[in-house]
mmCIF file of C-alpha atoms in Angstrom:
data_model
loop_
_atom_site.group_PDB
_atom_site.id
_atom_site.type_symbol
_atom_site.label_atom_id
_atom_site.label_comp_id
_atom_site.label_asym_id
_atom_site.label_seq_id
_atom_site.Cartn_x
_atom_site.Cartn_y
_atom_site.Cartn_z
ATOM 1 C CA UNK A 19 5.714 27.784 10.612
ATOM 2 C CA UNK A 20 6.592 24.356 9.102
ATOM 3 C CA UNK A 21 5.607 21.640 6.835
ATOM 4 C CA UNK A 22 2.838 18.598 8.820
ATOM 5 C CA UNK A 23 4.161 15.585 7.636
ATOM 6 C CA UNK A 24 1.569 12.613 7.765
ATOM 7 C CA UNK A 25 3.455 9.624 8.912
ATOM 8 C CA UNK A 26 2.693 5.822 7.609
ATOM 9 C CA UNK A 27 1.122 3.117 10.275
ATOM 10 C CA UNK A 28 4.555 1.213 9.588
ATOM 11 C CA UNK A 29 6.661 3.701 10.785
ATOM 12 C CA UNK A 30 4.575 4.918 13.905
ATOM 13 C CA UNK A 31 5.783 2.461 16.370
ATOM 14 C CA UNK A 32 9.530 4.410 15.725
ATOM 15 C CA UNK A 33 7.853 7.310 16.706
ATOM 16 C CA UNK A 34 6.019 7.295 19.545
ATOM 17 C CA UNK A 35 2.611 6.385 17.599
ATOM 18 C CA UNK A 36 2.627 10.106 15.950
ATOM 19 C CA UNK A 37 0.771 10.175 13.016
ATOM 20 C CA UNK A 38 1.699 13.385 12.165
ATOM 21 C CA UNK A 39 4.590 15.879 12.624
ATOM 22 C CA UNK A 40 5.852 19.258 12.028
ATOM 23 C CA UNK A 41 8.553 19.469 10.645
ATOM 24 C CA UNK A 42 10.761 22.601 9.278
ATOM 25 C CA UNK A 43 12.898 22.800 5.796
ATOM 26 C CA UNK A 44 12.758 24.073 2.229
ATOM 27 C CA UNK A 45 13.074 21.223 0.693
ATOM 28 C CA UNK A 46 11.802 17.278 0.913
ATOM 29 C CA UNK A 47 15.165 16.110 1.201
ATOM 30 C CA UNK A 48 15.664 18.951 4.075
ATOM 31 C CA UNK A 49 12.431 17.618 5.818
ATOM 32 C CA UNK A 50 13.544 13.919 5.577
ATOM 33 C CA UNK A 51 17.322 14.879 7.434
ATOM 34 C CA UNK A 52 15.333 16.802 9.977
ATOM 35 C CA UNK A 53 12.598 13.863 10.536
ATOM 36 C CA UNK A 54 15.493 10.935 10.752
ATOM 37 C CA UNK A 55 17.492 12.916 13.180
ATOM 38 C CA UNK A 56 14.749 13.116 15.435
ATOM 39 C CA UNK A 57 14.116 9.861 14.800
ATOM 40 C CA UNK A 58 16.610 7.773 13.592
ATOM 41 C CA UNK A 59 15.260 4.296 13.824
ATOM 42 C CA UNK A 60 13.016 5.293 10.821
ATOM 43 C CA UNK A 61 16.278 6.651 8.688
ATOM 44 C CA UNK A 62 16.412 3.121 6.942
ATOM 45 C CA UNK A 63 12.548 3.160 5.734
ATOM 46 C CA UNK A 64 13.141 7.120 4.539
ATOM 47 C CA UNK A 65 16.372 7.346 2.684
ATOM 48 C CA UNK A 66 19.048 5.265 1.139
ATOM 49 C CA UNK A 67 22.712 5.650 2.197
ATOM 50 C CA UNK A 68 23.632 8.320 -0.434
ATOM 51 C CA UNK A 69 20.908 10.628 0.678
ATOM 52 C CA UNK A 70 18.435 9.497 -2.282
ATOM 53 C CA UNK A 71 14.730 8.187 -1.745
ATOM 54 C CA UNK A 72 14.180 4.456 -0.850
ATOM 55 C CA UNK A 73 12.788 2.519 -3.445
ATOM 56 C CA UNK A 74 9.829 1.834 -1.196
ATOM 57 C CA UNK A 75 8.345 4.856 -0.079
ATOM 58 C CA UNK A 76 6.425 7.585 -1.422
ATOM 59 C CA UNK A 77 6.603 10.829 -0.791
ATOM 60 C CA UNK A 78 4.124 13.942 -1.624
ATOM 61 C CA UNK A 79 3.768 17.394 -1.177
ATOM 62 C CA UNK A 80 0.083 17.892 -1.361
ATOM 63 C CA UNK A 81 -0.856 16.300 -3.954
ATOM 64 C CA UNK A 82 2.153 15.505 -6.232
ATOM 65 C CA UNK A 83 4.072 12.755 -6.244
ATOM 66 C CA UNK A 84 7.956 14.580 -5.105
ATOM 67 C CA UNK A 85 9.368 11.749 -8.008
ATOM 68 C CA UNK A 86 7.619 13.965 -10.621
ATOM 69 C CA UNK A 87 8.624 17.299 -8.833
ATOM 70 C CA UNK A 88 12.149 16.705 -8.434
ATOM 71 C CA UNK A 89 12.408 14.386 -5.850
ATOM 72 C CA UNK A 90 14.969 15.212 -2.386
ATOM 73 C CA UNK A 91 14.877 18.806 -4.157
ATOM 74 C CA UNK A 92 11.451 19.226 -4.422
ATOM 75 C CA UNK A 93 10.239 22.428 -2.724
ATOM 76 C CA UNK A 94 8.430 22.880 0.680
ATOM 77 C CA UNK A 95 6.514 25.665 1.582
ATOM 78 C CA UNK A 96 4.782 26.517 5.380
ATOM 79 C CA UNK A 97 1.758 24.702 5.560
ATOM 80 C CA UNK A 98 2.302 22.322 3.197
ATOM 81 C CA UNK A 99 1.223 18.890 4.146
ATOM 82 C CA UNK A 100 3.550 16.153 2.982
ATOM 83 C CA UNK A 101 1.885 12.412 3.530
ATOM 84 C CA UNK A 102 4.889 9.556 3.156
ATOM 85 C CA UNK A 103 3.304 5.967 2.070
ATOM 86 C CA UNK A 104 5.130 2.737 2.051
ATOM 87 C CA UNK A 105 5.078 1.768 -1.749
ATOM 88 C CA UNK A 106 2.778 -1.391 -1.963
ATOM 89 C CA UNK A 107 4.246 -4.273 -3.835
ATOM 90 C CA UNK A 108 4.974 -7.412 -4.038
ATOM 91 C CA UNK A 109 5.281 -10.630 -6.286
ATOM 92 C CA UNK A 110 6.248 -14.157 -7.276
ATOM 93 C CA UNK A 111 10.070 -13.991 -6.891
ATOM 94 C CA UNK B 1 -12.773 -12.093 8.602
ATOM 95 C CA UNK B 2 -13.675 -10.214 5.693
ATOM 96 C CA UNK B 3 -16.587 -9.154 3.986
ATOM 97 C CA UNK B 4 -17.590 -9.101 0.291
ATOM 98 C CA UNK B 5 -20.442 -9.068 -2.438
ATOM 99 C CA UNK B 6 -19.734 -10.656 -4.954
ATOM 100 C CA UNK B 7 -19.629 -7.956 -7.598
ATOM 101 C CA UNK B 8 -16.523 -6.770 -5.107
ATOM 102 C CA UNK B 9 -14.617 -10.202 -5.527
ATOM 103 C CA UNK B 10 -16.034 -10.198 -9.582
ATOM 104 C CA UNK B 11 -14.279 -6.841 -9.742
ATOM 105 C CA UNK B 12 -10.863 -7.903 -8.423
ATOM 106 C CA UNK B 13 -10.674 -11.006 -10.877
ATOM 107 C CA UNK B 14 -11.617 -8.998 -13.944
ATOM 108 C CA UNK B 15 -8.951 -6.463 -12.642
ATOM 109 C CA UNK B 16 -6.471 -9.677 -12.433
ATOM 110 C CA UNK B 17 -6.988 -11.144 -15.540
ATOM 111 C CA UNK B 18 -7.169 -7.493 -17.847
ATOM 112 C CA UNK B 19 -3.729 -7.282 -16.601
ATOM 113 C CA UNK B 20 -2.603 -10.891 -18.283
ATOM 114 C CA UNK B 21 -0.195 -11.664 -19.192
ATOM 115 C CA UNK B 22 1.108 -9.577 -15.988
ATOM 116 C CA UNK B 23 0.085 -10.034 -12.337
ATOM 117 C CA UNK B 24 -2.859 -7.439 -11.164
ATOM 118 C CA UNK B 25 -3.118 -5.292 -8.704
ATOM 119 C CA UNK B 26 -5.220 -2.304 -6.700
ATOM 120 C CA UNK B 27 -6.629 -1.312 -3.141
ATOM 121 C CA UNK B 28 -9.496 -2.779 -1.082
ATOM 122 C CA UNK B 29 -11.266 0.487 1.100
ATOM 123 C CA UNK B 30 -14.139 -0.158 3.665
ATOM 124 C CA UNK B 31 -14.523 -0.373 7.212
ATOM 125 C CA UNK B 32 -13.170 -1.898 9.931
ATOM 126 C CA UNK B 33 -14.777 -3.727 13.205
ATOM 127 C CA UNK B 34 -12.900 -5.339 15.741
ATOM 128 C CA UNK B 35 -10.886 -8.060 13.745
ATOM 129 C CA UNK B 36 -13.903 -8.019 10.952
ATOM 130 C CA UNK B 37 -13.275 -5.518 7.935
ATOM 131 C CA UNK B 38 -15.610 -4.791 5.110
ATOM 132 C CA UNK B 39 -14.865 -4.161 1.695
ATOM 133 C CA UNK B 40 -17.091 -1.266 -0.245
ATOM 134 C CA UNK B 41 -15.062 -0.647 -2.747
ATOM 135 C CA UNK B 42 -12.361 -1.450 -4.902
ATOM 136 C CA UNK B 43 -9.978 0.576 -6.713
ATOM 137 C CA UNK B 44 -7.960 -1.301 -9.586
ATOM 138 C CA UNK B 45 -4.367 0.132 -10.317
ATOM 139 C CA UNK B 46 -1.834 -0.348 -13.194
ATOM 140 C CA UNK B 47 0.739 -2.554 -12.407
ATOM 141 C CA UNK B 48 4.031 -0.587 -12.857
ATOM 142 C CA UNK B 49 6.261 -2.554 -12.519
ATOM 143 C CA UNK B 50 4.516 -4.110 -16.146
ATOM 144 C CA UNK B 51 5.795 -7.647 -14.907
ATOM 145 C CA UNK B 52 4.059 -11.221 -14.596
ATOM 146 C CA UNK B 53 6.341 -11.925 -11.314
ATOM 147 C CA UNK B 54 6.054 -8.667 -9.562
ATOM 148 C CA UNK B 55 3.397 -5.861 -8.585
ATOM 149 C CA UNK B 56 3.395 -2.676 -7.466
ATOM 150 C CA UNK B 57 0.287 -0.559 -7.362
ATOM 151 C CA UNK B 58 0.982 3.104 -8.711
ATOM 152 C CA UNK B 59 1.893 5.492 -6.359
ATOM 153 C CA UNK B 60 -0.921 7.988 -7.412
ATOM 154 C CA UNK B 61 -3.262 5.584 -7.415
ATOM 155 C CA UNK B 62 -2.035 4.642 -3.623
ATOM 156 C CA UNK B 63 -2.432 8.437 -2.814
ATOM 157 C CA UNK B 64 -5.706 9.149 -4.409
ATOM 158 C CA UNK B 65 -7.199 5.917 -2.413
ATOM 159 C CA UNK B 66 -6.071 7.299 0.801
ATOM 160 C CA UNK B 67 -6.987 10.205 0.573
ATOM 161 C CA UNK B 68 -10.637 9.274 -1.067
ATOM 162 C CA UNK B 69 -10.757 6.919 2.236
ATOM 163 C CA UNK B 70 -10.387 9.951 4.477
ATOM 164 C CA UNK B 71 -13.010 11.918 2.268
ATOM 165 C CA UNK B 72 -15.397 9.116 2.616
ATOM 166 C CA UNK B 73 -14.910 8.145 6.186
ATOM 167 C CA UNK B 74 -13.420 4.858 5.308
ATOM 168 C CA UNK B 75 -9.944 2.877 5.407
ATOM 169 C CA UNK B 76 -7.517 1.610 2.970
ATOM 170 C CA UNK B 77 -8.019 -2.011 4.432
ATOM 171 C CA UNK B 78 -5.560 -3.115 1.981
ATOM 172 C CA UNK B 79 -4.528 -4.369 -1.331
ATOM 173 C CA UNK B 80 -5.002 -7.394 -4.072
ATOM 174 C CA UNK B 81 -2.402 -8.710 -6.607
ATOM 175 C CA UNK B 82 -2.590 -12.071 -8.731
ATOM 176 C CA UNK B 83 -0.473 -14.930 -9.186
ATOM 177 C CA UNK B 84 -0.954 -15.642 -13.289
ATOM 178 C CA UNK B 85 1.181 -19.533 -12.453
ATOM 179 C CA UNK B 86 0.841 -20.190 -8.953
ATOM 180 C CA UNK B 87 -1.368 -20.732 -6.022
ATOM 181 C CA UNK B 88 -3.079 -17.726 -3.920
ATOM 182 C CA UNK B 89 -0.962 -17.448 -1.118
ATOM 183 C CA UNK B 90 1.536 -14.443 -0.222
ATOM 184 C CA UNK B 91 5.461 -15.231 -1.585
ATOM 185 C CA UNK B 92 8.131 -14.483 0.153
ATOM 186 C CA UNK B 93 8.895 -10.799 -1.700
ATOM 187 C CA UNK B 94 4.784 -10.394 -0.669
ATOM 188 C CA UNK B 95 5.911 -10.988 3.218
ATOM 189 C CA UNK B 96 9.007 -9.275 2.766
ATOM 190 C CA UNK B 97 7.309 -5.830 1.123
ATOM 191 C CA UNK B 98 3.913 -6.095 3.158
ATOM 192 C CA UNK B 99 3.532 -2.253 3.631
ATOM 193 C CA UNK B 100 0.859 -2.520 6.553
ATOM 194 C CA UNK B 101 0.455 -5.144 9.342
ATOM 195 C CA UNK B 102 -3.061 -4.263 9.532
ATOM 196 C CA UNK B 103 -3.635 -4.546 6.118
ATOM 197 C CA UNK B 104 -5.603 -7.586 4.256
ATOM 198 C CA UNK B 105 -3.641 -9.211 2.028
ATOM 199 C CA UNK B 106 -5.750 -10.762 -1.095
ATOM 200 C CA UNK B 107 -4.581 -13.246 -3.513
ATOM 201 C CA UNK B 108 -5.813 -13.871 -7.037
ATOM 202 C CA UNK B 109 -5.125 -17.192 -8.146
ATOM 203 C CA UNK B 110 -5.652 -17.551 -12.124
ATOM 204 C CA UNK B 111 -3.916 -20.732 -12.159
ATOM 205 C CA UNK B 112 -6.752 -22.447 -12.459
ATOM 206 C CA UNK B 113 -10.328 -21.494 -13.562
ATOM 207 C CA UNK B 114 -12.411 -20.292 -11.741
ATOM 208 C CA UNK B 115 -9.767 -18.297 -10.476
ATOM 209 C CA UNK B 116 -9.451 -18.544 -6.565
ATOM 210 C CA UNK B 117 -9.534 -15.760 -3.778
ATOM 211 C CA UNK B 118 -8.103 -15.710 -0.680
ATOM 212 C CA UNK B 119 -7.356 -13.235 1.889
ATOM 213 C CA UNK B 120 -4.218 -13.419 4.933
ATOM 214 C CA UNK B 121 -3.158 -11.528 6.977
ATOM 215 C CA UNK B 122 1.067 -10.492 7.216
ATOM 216 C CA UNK B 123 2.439 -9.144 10.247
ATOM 217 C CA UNK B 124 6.583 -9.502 10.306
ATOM 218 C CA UNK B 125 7.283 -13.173 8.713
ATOM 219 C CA UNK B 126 4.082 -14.585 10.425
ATOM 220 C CA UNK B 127 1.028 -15.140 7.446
ATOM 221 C CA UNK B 128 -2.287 -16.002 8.683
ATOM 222 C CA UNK B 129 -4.729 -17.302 6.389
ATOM 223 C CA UNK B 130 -8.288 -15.429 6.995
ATOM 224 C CA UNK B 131 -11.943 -16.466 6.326
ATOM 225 C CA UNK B 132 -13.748 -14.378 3.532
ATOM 226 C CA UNK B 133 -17.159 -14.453 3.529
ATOM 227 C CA UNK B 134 -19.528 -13.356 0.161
ATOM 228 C CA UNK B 135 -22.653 -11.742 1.275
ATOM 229 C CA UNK B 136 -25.316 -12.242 -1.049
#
């Protein structure tokens, strides 16, 4: 059993045009390591160097935002279905 | 192209300028045909980053507009932000951050009055201005 993890248009074309995976671990931050060592090319877009969310992506489990549930630690359970999305913003700098 | 009534482009602008003195923002959802998209609704967000230079759309917002699109059998066809000083056409943060290369990209001007709409399209550093049309 595992966690389906909904993956982002932007991010397909590192992945063989999945748009969604199964992916095992108890934790986001366990699900994130397993997805980027499958496919590395995406590490960049997922995670910053020291192992923390990128500023511009969102993660959930369900329906919670993982920032509010404790981010990289927040818990994963079988079935769960985590959706990443590419924050959207933008401006006049 | 896209497609909009006017109470859909009225929408955006009131969303724009409720956010003055900061830039506005939300999500455009309708349907897609070919290289024509539709907009049916639109789904204003606070702008978190509580700025008049930047935008980002709230990520429960972003989440609850996907996942209305899949309810409703439609597609987040992408998102709106204004420019409070300057013309309606993507910056270079807006190319930089474009989240979606299929995405619309549409640009509140409130420079001037009435406030001007337009809509491009970003794919890598490459914009491409795009024809909206108002249906009536």
């Amino acid at each position: 059993m595992a966690a389906t993890v909904r993956i982002p248009t932007v991010l397909r074309p590192a992945m063989g045009g999945l748009t969604t995976v199964s992916v095992e671990g108890a934790t986001i931050g366990a699900v994130l390591a397993e997805l980027t060592s499958t496919y590395p090319l995406i590490e960049s877009q997922l995670l910053n160097k020291d192992g923390s969310l990128h500023r511009f992506l969102n993660v959930y489990v369900n329906d919670d935002d993982v920032r509010y549930i404790g981010g990289v630690d927040a818990p994963v359970s079988d079935d769960d279905e985590i959706t990443l999305l590419p924050a959207v913003a933008g401006g006049f700098l | 192209m896209l497609n909009l009534t006017p109470a859909l482009r009225d929408a955006m602008v009131a969303t724009c300028i409720r956010a003055l003195p900061n830039e506005g923002c939300g999500l455009i959802l309708g349907r897609v045909a070919g290289d024509d998209a539709t907009v049916t609704e639109v789904v204003a967000s606070p702008n978190v980053a509580e700025s008049a230079r930047i935008y980002e759309v709230d990520s429960r917002v972003l989440f609850q507009a996907f996942r209305r699109a899949d309810v409703e059998g439609l597609s987040v066809l992408g998102v709106f932000h204004s420019h409070t000083h300057s013309e309606a056409y993507p910056s270079p943060t807006d190319v930089r951050q474009a989240p979606d290369p299929q995405w619309h990209y549409i640009l509140v001007s409130l420079r001037d009055i009435p406030a001007v709409v337009r809509s491009f399209r970003i794919e890598g550093d490459t914009v491409t201005s795009e024809e909206i049309y108002i249906e009536d």
